[in-house]
Short mmCIF file of C-alpha atoms in Angstrom, two decimals:
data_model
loop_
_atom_site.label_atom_id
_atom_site.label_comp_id
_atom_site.label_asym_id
_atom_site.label_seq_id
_atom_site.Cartn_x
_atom_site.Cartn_y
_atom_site.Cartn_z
CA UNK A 522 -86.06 -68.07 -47.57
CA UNK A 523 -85.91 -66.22 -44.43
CA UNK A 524 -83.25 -67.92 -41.82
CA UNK A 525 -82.76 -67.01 -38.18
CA UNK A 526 -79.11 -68.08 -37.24
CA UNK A 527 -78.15 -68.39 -33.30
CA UNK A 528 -74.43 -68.45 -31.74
CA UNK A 529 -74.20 -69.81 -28.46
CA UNK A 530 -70.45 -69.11 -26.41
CA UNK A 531 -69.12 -72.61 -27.46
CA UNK A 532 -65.53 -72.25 -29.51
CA UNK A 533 -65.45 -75.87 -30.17
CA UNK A 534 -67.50 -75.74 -34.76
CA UNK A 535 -67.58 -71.89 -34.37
CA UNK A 536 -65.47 -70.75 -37.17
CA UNK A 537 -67.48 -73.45 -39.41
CA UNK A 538 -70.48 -72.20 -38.01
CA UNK A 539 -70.01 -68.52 -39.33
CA UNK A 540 -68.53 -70.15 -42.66
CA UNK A 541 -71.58 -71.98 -42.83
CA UNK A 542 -73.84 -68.66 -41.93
CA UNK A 543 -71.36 -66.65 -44.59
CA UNK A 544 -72.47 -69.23 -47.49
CA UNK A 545 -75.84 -69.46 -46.81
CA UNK A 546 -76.55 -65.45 -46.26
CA UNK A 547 -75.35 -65.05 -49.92
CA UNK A 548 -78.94 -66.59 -51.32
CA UNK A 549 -81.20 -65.77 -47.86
CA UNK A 550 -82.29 -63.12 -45.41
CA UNK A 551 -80.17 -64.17 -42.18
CA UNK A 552 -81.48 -62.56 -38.58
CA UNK A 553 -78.83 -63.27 -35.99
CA UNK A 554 -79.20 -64.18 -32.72
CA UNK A 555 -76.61 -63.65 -30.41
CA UNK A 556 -76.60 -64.79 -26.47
CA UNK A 557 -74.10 -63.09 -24.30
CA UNK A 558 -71.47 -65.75 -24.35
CA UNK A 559 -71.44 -65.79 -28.42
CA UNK A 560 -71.01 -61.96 -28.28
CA UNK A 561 -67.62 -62.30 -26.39
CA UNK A 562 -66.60 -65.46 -27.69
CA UNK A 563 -67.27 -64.76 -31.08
CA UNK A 564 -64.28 -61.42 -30.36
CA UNK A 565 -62.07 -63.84 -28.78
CA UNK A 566 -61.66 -65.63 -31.54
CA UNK A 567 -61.59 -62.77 -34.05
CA UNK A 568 -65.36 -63.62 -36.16
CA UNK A 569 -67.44 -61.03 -34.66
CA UNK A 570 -66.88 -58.43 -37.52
CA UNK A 571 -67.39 -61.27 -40.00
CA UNK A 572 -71.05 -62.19 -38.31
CA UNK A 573 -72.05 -58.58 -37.94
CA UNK A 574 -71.18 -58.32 -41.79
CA UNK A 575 -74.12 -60.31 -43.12
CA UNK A 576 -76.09 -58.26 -41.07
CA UNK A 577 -78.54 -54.64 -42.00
CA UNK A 578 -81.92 -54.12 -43.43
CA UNK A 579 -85.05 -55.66 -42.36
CA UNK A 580 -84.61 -59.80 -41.84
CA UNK A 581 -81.08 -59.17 -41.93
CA UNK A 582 -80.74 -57.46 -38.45
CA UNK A 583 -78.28 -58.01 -35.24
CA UNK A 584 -80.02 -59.32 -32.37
CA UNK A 585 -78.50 -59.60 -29.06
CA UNK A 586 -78.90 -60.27 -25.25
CA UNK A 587 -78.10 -57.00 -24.49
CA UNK A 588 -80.35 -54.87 -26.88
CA UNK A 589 -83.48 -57.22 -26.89
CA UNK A 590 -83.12 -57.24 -22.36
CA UNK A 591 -86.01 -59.79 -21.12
CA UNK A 592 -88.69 -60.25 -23.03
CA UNK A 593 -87.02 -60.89 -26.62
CA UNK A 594 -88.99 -59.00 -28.74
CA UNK A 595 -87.31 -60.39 -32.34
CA UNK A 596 -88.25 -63.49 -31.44
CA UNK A 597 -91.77 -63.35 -31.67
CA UNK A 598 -91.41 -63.50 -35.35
CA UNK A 599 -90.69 -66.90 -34.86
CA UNK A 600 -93.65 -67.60 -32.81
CA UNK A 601 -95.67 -66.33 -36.05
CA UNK A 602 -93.90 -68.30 -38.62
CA UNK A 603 -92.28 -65.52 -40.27
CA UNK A 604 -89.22 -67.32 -40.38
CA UNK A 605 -88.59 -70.66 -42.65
CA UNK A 606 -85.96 -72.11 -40.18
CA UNK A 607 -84.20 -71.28 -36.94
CA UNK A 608 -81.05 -72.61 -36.82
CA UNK A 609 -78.49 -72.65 -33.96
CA UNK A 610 -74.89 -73.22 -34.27
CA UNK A 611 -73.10 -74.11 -32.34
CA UNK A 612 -75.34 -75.17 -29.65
CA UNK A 613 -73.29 -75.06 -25.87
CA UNK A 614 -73.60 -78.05 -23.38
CA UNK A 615 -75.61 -75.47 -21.07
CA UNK A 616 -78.35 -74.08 -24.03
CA UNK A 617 -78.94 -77.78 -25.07
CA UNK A 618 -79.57 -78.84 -21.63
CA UNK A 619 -82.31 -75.65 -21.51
CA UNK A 620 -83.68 -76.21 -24.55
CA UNK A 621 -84.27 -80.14 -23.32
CA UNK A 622 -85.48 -78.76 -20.09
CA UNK A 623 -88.25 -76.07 -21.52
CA UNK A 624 -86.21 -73.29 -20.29
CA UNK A 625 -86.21 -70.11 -22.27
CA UNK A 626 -84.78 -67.33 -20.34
CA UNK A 627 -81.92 -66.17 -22.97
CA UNK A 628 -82.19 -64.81 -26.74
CA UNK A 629 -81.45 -68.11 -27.87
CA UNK A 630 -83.30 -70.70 -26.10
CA UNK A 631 -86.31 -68.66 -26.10
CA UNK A 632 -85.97 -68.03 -29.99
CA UNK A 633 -85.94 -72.00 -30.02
CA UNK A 634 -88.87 -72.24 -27.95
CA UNK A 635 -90.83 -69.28 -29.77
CA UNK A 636 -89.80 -71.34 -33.06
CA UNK A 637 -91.51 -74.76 -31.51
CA UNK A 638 -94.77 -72.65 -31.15
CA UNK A 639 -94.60 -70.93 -34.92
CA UNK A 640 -93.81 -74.74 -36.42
CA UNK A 641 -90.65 -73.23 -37.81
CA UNK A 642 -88.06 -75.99 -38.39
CA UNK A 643 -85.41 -75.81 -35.84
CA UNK A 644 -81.34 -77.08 -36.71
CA UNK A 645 -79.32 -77.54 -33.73
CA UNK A 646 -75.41 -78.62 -33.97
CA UNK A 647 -74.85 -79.43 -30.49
CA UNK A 648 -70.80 -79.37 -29.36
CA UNK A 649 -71.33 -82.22 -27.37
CA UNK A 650 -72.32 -84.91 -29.23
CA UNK A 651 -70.95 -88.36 -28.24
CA UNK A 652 -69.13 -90.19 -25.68
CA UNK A 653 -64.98 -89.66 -25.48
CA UNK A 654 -62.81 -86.60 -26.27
CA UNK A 655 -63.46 -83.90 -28.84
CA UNK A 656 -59.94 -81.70 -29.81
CA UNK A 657 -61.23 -78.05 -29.94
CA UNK A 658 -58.92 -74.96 -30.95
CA UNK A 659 -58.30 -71.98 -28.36
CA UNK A 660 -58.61 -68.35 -29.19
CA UNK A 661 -54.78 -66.85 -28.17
CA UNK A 662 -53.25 -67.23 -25.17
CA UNK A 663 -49.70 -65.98 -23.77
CA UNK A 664 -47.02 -69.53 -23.89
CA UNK A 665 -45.49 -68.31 -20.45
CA UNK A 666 -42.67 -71.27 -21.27
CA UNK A 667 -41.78 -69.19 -24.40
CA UNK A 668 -42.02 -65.59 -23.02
CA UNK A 669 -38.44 -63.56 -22.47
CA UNK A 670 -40.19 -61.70 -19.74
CA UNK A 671 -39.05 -58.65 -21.83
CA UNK A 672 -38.33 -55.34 -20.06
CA UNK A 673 -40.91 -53.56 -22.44
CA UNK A 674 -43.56 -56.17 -23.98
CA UNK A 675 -43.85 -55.54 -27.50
CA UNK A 676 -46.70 -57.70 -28.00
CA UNK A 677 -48.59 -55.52 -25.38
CA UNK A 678 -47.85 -52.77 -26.76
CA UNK A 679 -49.28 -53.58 -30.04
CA UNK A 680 -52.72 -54.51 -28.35
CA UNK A 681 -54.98 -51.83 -29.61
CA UNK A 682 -57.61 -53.16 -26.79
CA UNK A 683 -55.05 -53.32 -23.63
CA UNK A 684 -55.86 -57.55 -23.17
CA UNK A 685 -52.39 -58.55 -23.34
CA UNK A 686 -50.83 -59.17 -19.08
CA UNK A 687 -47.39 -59.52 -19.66
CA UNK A 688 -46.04 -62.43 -18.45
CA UNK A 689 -49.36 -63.36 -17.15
CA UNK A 690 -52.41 -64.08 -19.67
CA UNK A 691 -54.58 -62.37 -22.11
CA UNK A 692 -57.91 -61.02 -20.39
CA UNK A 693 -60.05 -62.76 -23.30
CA UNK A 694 -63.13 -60.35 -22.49
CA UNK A 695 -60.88 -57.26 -24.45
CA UNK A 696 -59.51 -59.06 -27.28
CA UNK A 697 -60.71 -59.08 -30.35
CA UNK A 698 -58.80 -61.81 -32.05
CA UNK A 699 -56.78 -59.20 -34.62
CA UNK A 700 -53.30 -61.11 -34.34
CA UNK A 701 -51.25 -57.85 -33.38
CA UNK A 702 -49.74 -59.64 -30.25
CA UNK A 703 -48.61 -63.19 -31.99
CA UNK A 704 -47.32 -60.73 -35.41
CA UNK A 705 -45.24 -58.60 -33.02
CA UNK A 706 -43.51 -60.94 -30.51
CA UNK A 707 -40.34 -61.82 -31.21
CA UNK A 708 -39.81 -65.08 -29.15
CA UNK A 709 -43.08 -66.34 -30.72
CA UNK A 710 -44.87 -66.44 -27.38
CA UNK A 711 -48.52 -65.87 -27.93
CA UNK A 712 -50.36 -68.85 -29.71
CA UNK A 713 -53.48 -68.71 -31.75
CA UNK A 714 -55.89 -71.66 -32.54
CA UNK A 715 -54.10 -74.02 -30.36
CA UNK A 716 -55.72 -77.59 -30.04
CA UNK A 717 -56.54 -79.01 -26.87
CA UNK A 718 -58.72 -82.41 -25.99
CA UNK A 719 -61.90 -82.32 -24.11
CA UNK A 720 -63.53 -84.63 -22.39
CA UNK A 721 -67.58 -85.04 -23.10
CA UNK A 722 -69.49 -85.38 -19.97
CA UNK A 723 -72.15 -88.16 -19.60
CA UNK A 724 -74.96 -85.74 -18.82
CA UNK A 725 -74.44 -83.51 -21.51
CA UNK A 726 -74.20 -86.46 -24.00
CA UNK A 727 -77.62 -87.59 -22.14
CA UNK A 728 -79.11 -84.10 -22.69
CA UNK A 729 -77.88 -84.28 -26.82
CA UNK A 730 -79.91 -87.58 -26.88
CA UNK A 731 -82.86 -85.56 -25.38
CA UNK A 732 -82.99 -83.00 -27.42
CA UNK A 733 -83.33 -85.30 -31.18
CA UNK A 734 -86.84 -86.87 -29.59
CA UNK A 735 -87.87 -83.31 -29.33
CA UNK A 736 -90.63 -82.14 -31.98
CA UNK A 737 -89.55 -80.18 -34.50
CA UNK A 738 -85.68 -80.41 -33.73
CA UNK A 739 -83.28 -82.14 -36.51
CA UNK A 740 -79.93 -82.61 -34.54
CA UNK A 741 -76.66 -82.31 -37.03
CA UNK A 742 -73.42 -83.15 -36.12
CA UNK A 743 -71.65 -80.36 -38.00
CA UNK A 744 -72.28 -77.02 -40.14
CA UNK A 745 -71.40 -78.35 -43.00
CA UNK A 746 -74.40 -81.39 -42.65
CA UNK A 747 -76.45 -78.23 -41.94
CA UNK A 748 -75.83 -76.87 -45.63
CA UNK A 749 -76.29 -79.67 -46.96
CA UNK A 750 -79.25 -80.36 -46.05
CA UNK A 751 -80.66 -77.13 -46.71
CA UNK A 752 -79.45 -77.92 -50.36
CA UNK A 753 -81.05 -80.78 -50.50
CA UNK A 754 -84.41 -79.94 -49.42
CA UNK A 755 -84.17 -76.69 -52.54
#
C-alpha cells in the first residue's frame, strides 16, 4: 500500500500523529508532505528528525513547501491514483477551512484536492473538532517566574542553535526541541510539553462539520482511529 502522509503546523495530536506515521511506515511506502508551518513546528517540538527518518527511496520521499515552490509537482501522483490513501494529520483550523473552501494553494491542501480528482481516499484528523476547550501541550518555553536571571545563562549556553533569550523567551523558529536548555538549568526554568486549554472557535467547528459532507473525506477524531481503521479495512 502506498500512503501519502501530510503535517499541517498544528501542535495540538502531533506527536500521535508521527507515532501513528512511525507504525504504519513499518508495513507501507509513506510520501510526506510537509507545509511550511509543519516544517517549523514539527523542530519546535523536537519530531522533525523522527518524520524525515521514514523517509528515502522512491514513494518514500520528503516533500515540502519549500522544494516543490508553486505548482506541487509530487502531488500529481495523487491526481493519477498512484497513491492508495492521502492522509493528513493533524489537520490546522486554517487548512480545514481551505480544504472546505476549494482552496489549494499550499503542498497540503492541494495534495488533498489533487487526491479528490485521482479518487484516492482522503483521512483528515482535524484539531478542531467540537465545541468547548481542548488542553494541548507546548513545545519549551523559558518560566520567567523561575529564572535566577543568572549572570552567565547556562541554559543558553548549551543551545547548540542560539534560540534560548535569556530572561526573555525562546525564538521557537531555531529550536529544535533537543532538551539541552531544560537538562542544563539549574533553577529548572525552561518547561517542555506544558499543557495549556484552548478554546475552539465556532467557525472552525462549522468548517470541521463542512469538511465530513465532502466526497471522498472520512473525518477521524484522532491518529490512533486512523490506524485502526486502516487495520480494519486489511
Amino acid at each position: 500500500m502506498r500512503i501519502g502522509w501530510a503535517f499541517t503546523g498544528a501542535g495540538h495530536l502531533l506527536k500521535e500523529s508521527v507515532e501513528a506515521m512511525e507504525e504504519l511506515a513499518k508495513y507501507y511506502d509513506i510520501t510526506v508532505f510537509l507545509s511550511h508551518a509543519a516544517e517549523e513546528v514539527l523542530k519546535m517540538y523536537g519530531l522533525y528528525e523522527r518524520v524525515t527518518a521514514v523517509t528515502g527511496g522512491r514513494y518514500r520521499e520528503l516533500a515540502t513547501d519549500a522544494d516543490q515552490r508553486f505548482s506541487y509537482p509530487i502531488s500529481g501522483r495523487l491526481s493519477l491514483g498512484k497513491y492508495d490513501l492521502l492522509i493528513v494529520s493533524p489537520a490546522t483550523a486554517n487548512t480545514v477551512a481551505k480544504i472546505v473552501y476549494g482552496i489549494s494553494d499550499t503542498l497540503v491542501t492541494n495534495a488533498v484536492a489533487q487526491a479528490g480528482k485521482g479518487k484516492v481516499k482522503t483521512l483528515i484528523v482535524p484539531v478542531d473538532m467540537e465545541e468547548g476547550d481542548i488542553d494541548t501541550v507546548l513545545p519549551s518555553k523559558i518560566e520567567t517566574n523561575s529564572c535566577a536571571d543568572c549572570e552567565v545563562c547556562v541554559a543558553a549556553e548549551s543551545c547548540p542553535n542560539g534560540a534560548i533569550i535569556p530572561k526573555t523567551d525562546i525564538d521557537l523558529l531555531k529550536c529544535t526541541g533537543c532538551g539541552a536548555c531544560k537538562d542544563s538549568c539549574p533553577f529548572n526554568a525552561i518547561s517542555e510539553g506544558k499543557i495549556i486549554s484552548l478554546h475552539m472557535r465556532p467557525i472552525d467547528i462549522e468548517n470541521t462539520h463542512k469538511l465530513v459532507l465532502m466526497e471522498g473525506i472520512t473525518v477521524f477524531k484522532s491518529p490512533q482511529e486512523v490506524l485502526d481503521n486502516i487495520r480494519y479495512q486489511i
